[in-house]
Short mmCIF file of C-alpha atoms in Angstrom, two decimals:
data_model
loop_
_atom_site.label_atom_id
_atom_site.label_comp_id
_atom_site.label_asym_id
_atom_site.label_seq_id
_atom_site.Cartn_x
_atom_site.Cartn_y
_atom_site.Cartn_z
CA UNK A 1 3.57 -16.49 -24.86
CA UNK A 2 3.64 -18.71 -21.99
CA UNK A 3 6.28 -18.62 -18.98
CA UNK A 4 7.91 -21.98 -19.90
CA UNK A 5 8.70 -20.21 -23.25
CA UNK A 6 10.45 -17.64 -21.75
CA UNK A 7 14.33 -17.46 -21.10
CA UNK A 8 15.23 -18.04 -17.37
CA UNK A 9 17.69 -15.34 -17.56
CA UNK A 10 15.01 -12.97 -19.56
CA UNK A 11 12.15 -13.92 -17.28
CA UNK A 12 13.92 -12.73 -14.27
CA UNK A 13 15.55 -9.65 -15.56
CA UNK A 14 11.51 -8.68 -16.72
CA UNK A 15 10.11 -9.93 -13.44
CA UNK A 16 12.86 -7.27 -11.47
CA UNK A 17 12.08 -4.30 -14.02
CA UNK A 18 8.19 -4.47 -13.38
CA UNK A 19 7.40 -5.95 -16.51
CA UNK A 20 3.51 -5.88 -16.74
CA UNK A 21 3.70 -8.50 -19.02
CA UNK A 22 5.83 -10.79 -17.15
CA UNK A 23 3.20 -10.32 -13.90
CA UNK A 24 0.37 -11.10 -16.27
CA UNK A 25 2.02 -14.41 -17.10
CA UNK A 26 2.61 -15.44 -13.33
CA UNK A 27 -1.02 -14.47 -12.65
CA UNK A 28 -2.29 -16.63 -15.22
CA UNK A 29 -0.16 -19.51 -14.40
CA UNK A 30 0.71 -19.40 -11.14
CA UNK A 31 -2.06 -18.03 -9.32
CA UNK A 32 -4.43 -21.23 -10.21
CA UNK A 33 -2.25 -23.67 -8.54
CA UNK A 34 -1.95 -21.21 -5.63
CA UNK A 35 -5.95 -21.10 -5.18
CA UNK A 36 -5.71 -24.75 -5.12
CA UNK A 37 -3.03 -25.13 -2.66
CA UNK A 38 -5.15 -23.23 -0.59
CA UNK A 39 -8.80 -24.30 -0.98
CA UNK A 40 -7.45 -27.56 -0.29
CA UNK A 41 -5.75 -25.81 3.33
CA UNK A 42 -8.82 -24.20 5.02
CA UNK A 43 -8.71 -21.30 2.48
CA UNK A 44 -10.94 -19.38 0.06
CA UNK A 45 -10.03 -17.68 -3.70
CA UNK A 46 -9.55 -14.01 -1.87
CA UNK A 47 -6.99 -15.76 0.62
CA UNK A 48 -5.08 -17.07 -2.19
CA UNK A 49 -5.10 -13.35 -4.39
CA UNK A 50 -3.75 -11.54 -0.97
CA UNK A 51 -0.71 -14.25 -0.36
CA UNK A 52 -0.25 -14.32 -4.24
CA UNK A 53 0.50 -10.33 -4.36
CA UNK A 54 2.29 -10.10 -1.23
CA UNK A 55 4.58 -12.97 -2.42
CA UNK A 56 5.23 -11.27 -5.50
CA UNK A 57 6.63 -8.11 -3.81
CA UNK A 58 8.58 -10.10 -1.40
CA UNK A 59 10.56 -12.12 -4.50
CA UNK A 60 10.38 -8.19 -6.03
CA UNK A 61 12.18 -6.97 -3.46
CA UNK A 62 14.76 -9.42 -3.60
CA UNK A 63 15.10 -9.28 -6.99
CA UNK A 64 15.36 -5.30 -6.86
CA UNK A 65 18.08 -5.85 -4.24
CA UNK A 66 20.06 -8.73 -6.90
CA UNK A 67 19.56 -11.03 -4.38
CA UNK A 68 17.51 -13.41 -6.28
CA UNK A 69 19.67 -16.34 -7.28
CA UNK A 70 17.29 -18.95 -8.37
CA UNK A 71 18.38 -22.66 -8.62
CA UNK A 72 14.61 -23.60 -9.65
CA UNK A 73 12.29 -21.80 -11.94
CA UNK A 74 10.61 -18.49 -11.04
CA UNK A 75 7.37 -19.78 -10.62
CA UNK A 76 8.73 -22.76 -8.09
CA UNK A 77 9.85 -20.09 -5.88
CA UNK A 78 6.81 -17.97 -6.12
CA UNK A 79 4.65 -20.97 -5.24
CA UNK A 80 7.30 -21.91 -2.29
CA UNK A 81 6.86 -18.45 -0.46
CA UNK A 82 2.92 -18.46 -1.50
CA UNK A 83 3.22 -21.96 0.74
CA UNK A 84 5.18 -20.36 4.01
CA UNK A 85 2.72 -17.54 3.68
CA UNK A 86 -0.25 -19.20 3.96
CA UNK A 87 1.31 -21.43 6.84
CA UNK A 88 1.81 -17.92 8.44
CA UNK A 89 -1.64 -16.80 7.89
CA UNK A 90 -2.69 -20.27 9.60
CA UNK A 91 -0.82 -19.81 12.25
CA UNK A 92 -1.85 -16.71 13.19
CA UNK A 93 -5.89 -17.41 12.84
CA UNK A 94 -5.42 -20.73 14.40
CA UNK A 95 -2.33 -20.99 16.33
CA UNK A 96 -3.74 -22.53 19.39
CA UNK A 97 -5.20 -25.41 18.04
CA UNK A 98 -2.79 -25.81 15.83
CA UNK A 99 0.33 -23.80 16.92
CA UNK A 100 2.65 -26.92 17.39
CA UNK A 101 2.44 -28.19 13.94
CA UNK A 102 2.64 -25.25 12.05
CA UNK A 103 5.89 -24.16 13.63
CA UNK A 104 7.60 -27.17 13.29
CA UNK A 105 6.67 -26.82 9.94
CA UNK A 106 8.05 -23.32 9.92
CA UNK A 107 11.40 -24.40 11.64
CA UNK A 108 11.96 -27.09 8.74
CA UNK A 109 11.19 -24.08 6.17
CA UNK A 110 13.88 -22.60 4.08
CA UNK A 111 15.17 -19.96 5.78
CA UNK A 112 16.04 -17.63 2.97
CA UNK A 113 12.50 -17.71 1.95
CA UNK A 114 11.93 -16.83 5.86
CA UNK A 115 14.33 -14.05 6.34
CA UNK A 116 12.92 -12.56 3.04
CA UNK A 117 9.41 -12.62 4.30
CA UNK A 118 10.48 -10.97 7.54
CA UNK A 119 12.62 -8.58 5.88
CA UNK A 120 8.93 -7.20 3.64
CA UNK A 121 6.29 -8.17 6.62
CA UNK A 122 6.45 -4.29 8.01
CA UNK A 123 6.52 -2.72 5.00
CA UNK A 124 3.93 -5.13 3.10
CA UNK A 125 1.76 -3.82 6.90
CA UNK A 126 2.60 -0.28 6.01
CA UNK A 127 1.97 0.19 2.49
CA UNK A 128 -0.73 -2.18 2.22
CA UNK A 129 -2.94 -0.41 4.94
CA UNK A 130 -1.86 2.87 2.73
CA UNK A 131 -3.14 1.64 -0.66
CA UNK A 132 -6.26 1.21 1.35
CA UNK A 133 -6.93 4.69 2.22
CA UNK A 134 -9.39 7.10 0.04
CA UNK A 135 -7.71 8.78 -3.71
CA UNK A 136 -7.57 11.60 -1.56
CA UNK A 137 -5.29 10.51 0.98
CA UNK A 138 -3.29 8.65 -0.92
CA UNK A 139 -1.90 11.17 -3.63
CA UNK A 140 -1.85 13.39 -0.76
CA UNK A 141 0.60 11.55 1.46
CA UNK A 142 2.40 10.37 -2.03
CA UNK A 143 3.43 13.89 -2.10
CA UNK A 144 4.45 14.17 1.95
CA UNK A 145 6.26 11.42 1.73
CA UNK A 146 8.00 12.29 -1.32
CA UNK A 147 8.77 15.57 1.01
CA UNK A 148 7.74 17.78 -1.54
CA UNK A 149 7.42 21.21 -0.18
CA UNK A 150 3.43 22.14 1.76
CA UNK A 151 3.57 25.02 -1.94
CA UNK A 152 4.03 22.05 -3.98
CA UNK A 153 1.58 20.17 -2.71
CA UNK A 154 -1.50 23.32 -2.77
CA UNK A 155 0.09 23.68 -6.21
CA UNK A 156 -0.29 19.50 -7.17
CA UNK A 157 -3.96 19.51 -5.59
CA UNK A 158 -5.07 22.51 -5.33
CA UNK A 159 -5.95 23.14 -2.16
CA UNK A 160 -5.01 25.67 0.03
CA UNK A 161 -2.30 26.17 3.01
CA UNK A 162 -4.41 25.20 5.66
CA UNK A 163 -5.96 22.58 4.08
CA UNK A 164 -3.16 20.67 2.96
CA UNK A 165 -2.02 21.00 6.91
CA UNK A 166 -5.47 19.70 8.02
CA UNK A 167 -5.60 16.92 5.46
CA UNK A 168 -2.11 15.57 6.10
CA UNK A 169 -3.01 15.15 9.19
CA UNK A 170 -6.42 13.63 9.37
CA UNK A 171 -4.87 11.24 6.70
CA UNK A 172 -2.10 10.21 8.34
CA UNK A 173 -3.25 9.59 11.58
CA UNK A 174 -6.23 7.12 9.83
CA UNK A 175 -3.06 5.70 8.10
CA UNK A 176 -1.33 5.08 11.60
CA UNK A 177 -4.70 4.28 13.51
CA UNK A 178 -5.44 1.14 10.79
CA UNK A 179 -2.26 0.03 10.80
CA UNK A 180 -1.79 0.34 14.89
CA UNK A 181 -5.30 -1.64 14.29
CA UNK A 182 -3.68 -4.75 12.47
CA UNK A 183 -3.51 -7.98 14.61
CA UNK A 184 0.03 -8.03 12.86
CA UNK A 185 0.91 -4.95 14.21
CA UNK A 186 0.74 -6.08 17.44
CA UNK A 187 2.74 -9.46 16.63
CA UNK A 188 5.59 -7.25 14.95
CA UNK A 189 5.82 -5.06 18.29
CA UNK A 190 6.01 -8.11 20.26
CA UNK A 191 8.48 -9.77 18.01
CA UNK A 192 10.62 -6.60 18.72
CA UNK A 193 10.31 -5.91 14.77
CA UNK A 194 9.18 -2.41 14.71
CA UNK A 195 12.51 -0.30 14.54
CA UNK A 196 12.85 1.87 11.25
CA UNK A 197 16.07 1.16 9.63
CA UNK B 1 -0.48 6.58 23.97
CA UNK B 2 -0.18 9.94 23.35
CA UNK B 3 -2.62 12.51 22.38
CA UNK B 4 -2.17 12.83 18.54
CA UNK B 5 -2.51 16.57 17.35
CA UNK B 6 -2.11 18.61 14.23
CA UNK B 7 0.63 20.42 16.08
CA UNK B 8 2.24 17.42 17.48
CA UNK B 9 2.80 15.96 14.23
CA UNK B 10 4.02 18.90 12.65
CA UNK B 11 6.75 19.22 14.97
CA UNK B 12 7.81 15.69 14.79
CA UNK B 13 7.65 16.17 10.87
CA UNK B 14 10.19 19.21 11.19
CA UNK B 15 12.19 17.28 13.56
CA UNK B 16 12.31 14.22 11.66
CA UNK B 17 13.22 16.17 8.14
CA UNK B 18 15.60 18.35 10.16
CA UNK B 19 13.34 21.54 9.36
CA UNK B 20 13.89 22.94 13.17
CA UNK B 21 16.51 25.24 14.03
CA UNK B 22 19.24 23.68 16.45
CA UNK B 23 17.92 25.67 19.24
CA UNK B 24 14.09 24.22 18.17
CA UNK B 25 15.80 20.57 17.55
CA UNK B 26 18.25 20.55 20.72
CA UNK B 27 15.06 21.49 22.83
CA UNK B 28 12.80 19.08 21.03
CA UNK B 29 15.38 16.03 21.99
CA UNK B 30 15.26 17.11 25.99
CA UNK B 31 11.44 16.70 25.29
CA UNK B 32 12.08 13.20 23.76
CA UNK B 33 14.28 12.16 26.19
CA UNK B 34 12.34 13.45 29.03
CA UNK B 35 8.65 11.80 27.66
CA UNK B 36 8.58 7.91 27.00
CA UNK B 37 5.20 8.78 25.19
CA UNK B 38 6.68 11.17 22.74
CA UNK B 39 9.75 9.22 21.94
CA UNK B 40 7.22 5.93 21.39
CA UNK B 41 5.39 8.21 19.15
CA UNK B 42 8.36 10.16 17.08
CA UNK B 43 9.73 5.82 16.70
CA UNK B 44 5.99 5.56 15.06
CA UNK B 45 6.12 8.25 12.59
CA UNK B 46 10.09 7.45 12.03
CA UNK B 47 9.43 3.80 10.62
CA UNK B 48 5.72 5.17 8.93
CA UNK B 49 7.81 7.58 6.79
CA UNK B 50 10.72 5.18 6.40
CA UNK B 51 8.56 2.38 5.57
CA UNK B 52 6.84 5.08 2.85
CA UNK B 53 9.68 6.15 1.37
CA UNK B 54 10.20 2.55 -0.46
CA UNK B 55 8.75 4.07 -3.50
CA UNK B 56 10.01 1.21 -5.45
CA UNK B 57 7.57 -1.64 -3.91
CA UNK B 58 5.17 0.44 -3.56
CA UNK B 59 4.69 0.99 -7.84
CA UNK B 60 5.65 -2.73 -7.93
CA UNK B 61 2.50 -3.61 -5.22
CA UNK B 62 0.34 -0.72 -7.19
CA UNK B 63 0.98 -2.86 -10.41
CA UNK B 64 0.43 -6.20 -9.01
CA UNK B 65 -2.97 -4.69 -7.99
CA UNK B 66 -3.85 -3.29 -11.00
CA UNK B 67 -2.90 -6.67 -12.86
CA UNK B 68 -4.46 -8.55 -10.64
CA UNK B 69 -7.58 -6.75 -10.72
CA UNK B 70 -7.72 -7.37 -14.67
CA UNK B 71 -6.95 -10.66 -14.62
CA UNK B 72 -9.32 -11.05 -11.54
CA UNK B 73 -12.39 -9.33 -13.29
CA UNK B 74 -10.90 -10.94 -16.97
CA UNK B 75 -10.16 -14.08 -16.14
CA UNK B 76 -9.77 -15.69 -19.65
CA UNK B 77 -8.61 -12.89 -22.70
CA UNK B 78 -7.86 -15.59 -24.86
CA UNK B 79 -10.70 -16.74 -26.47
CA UNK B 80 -11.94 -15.79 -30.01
CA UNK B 81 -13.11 -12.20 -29.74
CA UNK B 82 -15.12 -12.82 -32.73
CA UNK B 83 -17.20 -15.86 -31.49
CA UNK B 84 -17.05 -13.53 -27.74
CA UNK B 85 -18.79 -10.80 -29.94
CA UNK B 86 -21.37 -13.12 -31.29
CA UNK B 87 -22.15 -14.86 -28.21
CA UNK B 88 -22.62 -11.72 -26.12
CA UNK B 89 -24.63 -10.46 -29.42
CA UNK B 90 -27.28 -13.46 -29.20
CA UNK B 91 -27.59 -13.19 -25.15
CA UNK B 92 -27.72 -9.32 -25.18
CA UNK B 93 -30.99 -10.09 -28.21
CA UNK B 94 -32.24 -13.15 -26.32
CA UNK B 95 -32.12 -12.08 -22.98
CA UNK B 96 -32.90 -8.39 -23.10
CA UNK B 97 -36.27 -8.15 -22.32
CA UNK B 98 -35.90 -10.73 -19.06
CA UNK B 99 -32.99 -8.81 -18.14
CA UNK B 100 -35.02 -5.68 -18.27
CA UNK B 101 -37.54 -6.81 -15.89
CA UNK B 102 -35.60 -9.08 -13.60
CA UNK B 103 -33.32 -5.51 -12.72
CA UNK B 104 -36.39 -3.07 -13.30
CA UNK B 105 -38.00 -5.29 -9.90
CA UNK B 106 -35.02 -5.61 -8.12
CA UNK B 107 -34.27 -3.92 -5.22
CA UNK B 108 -31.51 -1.53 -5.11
CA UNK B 109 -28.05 -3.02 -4.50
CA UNK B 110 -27.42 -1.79 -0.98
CA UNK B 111 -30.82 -3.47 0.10
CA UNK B 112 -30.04 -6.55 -1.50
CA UNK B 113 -26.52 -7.31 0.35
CA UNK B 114 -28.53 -5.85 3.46
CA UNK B 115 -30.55 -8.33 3.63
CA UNK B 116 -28.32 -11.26 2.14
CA UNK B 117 -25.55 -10.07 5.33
CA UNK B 118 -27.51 -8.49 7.84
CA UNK B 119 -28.45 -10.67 11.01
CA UNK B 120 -29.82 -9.81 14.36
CA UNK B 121 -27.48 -9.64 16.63
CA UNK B 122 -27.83 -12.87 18.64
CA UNK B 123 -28.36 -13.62 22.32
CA UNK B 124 -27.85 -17.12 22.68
CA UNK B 125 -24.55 -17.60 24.93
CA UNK B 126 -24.17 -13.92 26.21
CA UNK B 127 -26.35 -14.46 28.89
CA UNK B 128 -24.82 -17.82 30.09
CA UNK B 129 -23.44 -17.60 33.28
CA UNK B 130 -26.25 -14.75 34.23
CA UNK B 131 -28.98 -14.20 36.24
CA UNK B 132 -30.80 -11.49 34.65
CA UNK B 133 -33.84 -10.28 36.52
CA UNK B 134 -37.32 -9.71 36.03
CA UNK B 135 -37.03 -6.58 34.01
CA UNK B 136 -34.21 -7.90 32.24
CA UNK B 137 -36.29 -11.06 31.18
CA UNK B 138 -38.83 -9.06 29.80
CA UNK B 139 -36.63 -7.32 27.45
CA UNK B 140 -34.97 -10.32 25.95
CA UNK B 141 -38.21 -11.93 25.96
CA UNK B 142 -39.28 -9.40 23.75
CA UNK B 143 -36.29 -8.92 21.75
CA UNK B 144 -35.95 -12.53 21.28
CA UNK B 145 -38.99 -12.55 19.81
CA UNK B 146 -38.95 -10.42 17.17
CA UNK B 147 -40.99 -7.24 19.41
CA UNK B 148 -37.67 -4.94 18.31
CA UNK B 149 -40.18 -1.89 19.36
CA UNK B 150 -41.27 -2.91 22.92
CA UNK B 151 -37.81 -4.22 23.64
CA UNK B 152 -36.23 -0.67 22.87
CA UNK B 153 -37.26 1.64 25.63
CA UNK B 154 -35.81 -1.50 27.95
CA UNK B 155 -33.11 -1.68 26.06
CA UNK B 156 -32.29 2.06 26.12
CA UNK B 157 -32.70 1.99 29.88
CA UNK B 158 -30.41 -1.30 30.47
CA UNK B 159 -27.47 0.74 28.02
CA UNK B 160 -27.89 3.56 30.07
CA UNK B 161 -27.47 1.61 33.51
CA UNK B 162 -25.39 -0.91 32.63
CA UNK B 163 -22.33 1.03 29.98
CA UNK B 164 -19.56 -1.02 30.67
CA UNK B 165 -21.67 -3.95 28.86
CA UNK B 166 -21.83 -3.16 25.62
CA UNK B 167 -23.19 -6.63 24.13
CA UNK B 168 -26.81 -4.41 25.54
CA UNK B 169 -25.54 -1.88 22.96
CA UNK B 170 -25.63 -3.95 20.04
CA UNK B 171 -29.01 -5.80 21.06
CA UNK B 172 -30.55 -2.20 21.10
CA UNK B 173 -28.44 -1.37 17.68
CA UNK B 174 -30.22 -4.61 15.92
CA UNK B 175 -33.34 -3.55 17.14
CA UNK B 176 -33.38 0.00 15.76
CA UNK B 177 -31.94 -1.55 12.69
CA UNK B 178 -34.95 -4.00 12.26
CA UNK B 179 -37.50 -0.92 12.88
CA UNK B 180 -35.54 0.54 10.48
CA UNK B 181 -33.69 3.15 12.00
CA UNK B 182 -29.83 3.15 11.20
CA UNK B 183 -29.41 6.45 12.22
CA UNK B 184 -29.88 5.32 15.79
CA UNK B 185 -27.89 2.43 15.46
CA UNK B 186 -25.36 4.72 14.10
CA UNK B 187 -25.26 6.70 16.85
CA UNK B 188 -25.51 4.25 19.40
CA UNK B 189 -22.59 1.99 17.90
CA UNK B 190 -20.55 5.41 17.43
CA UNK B 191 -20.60 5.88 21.30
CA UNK B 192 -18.76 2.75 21.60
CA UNK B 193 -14.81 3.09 22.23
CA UNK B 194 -12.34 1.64 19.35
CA UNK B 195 -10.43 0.09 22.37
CA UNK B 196 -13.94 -2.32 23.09
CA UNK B 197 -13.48 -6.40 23.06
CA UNK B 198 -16.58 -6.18 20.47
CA UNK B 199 -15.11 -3.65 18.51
CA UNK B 200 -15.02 -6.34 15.12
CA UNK B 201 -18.67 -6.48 15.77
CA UNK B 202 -19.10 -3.07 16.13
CA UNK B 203 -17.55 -2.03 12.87
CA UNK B 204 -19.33 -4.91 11.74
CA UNK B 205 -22.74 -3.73 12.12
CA UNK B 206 -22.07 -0.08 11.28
CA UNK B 207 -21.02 -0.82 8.13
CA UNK B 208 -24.57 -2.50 7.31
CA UNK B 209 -26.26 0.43 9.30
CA UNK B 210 -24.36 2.06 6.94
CA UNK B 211 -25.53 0.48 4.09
CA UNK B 212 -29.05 0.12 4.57
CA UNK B 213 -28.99 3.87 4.64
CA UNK B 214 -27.27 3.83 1.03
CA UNK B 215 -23.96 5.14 1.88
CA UNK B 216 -21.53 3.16 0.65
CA UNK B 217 -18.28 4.93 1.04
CA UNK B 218 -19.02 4.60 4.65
CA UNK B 219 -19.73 1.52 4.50
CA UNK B 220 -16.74 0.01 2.76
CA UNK B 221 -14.55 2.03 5.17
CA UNK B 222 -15.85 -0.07 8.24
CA UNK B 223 -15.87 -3.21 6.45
CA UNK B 224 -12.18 -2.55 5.57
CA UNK B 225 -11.71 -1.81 9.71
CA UNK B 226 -13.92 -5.30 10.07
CA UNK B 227 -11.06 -7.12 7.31
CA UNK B 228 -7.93 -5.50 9.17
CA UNK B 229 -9.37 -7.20 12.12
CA UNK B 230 -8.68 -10.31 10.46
CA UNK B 231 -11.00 -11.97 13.13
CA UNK B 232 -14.20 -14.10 13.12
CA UNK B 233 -16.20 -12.11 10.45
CA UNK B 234 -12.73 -10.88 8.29
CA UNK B 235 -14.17 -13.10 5.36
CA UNK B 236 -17.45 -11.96 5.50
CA UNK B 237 -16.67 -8.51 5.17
CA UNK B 238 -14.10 -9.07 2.05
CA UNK B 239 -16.50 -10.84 0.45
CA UNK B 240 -19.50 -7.69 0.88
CA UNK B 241 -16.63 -5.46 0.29
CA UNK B 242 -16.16 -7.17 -3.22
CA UNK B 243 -19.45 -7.22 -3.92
CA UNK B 244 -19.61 -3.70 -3.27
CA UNK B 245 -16.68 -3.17 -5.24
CA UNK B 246 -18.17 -5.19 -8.43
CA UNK B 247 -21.46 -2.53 -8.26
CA UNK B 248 -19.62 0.20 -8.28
#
């Protein structure tokens, strides 16, 4: 099945449950006009994959939230905040040569797709730097962050009091040290965007 | 910034899951309010665990990953899967015996992306704007060309009187890599603080000290430091770190 022969209506309601289906689809069709977009705008294949995902969990998000109210097809929208993205990503390697041009570019830019990318840029910092981390790590923080109990965890992994305790927080302060590490990070803190809500 | 300890983040996780007694909490917030560092820090863990928390993207952005891993790695499924069979059939029969010996003399993977990314570290441009003396001369001379083991000891000596510039740190690192010793240049880029203005090169260059010595983990954990940068040499490490990645 292709996306065009999907309902609207159906397509969306996929999209917001997770469907893996429904992301296959958009990766098959949406991606290659995304990798164009961007080889033609200073950018490589890899560029194009990172904006693609991100903008998929910032439309998720909305979606999740029923905020997504779509006058255009899905895949318009997708490409739309793929666009912004990469003007973002420009921007921020490049801004001095180019700084001017890209934010008037930014200031004409629909500002629902805007507020929705500022709304996920901390967590997409946060959770991306996370999925980076070892197995290890990660199903170990999974669990502290779920606030299971420390017994729950020694029970979950097997390991024992103290090591859970040491893990935790080796892990957590790699976690924090990468992400403190991101040139973002240190936009976001300017920008006054770091509060927890 | 604040000196990050087991103990400092256990209390901040009892504090922020309201695990401390009022006594323990109401003393805790005079501590806050007291210590600009601490409060700065308990904001940090606040937003990390809030930010966490969002279970819901976070499967969504696991599953995007995984698809797009699939569909990066399988980038057409739709073909004929009997004509795939029989193509992959004839080229496994017709190619077998070339494949055999073109991977039987190859060099092990690490050494072949070595080589493909490794450069010396270069010298043109740092010294502009210097007047290095004689001794100085000497060990550029010899460094520039290509004498990595006569330019060490001067090297070593120039690191040692001159620490605050650490560009001498990664000429003596490339040199101990091309007399192939990464342990050394391990050691000596170790030394260097996180906070340095090289720092991208720094991770840079460990993780190929890294793996020339075959140890990939490590490397792939600098070369994720070196993307995260998102600086001069950001696509140079995602592309080794997919490469990498493929091998594996």
């Amino acid at each position: 099945m292709k996306l065009s022969e999907k309902d609207h209506n159906k397509l969306l309601r996929d999209f917001k449950e997770g469907d893996e289906q429904t992301i296959r689809l958009l990766y098959q069709e949406v991606l290659p006009g995304i990798k164009k977009y961007v080889a033609k705008n200073s950018g490589n294949e890899v560029d194009a994959e990172d904006i693609f995902q991100e903008a998929l969990v910032i439309v998720y998000e909305k979606a999740h939230r029923n905020e997504l109210h779509l006058t255009s097809a899905l895949s318009t929208y997708i490409f739309s905040v793929c666009r912004h993205l990469w003007y973002k990503v420009l921007r921020r390697r490049d801004k001095v040569e180019h700084g001017a041009e890209y934010d008037s570019y930014i200031l004409e830019a629909d500002e629902d797709i805007l507020a929705q990318i500022n709304k996920v840029e901390v967590n997409n910092l946060y959770q991306k730097h996370f999925l980076r981390l070892d197995e290890k790590c990660r199903k170990l923080l999974n669990l502290f962050f779920s606030e299971e109990t420390t017994e729950t965890i020694m029970r979950l992994t097997g390991y024992t009091h103290a090591y859970v305790r040491k893990k935790k927080f080796e892990c957590k302060q790699k976690l924090m040290m990468t992400i403190e590490k991101d040139p973002l990070y240190g936009e976001l803190v300017s920008d006054d965007k770091l509060s927890a809500s | 910034m604040i000196k990050r300890t087991q103990e400092l983040f256990e209390a901040i996780e009892a504090y922020l899951s309201n695990r401390m007694t009022d006594a323990e909490s109401s003393d805790f917030e005079q501590r806050i309010d007291r210590d600009e560092e601490l409060r700065n820090e308990v904001a940090r863990h606040r937003l990390l665990h809030s930010e966490m928390r969002r279970k819901e993207l976070l499967d969504f952005r696991q599953l995007v990953m995984k698809v797009g891993a699939e569909e990066v790695s399988e980038p057409d499924n739709r073909f004929d899967l009997k004509l795939l069979w029989r193509v992959a059939a004839m080229l496994v029969l017709v190619s077998g015996i070339a494949l055999s010996y073109y991977f039987l003399s190859q060099p092990p993977l690490e050494e072949q992306l070595y080589s493909e990314y490794y450069v010396t570290y270069p010298v043109e441009g740092a010294w502009r704007g210097e007047s290095p003396d004689e001794r100085q001369k000497q060990v550029l001379a010899d460094y520039v060309s290509g004498a990595y083991a006569s330019a060490i000891p001067g090297l070593q000596a120039l690191v040692t009187q001159f620490p605050q510039k650490e560009v001498y740190q990664l000429y003596l690192t490339s040199a101990y890599l091309n007399t192939d010793n990464p342990t050394a240049a391990i050691m000596q880029l170790s030394g260097i603080s996180a906070q340095s203005k090289l720092i991208e090169e720094v991770d840079w260059y460990l993780s190929l000290s890294y793996l020339k010595m075959g140890k990939l983990e490590e490397a792939q954990v600098q070369l994720e430091k070196v993307v995260a940068f998102r600086g001069a040499l950001a696509d140079r490490a995602k592309e080794l770190l997919q490469k990498i990645e493929e091998e594996q």
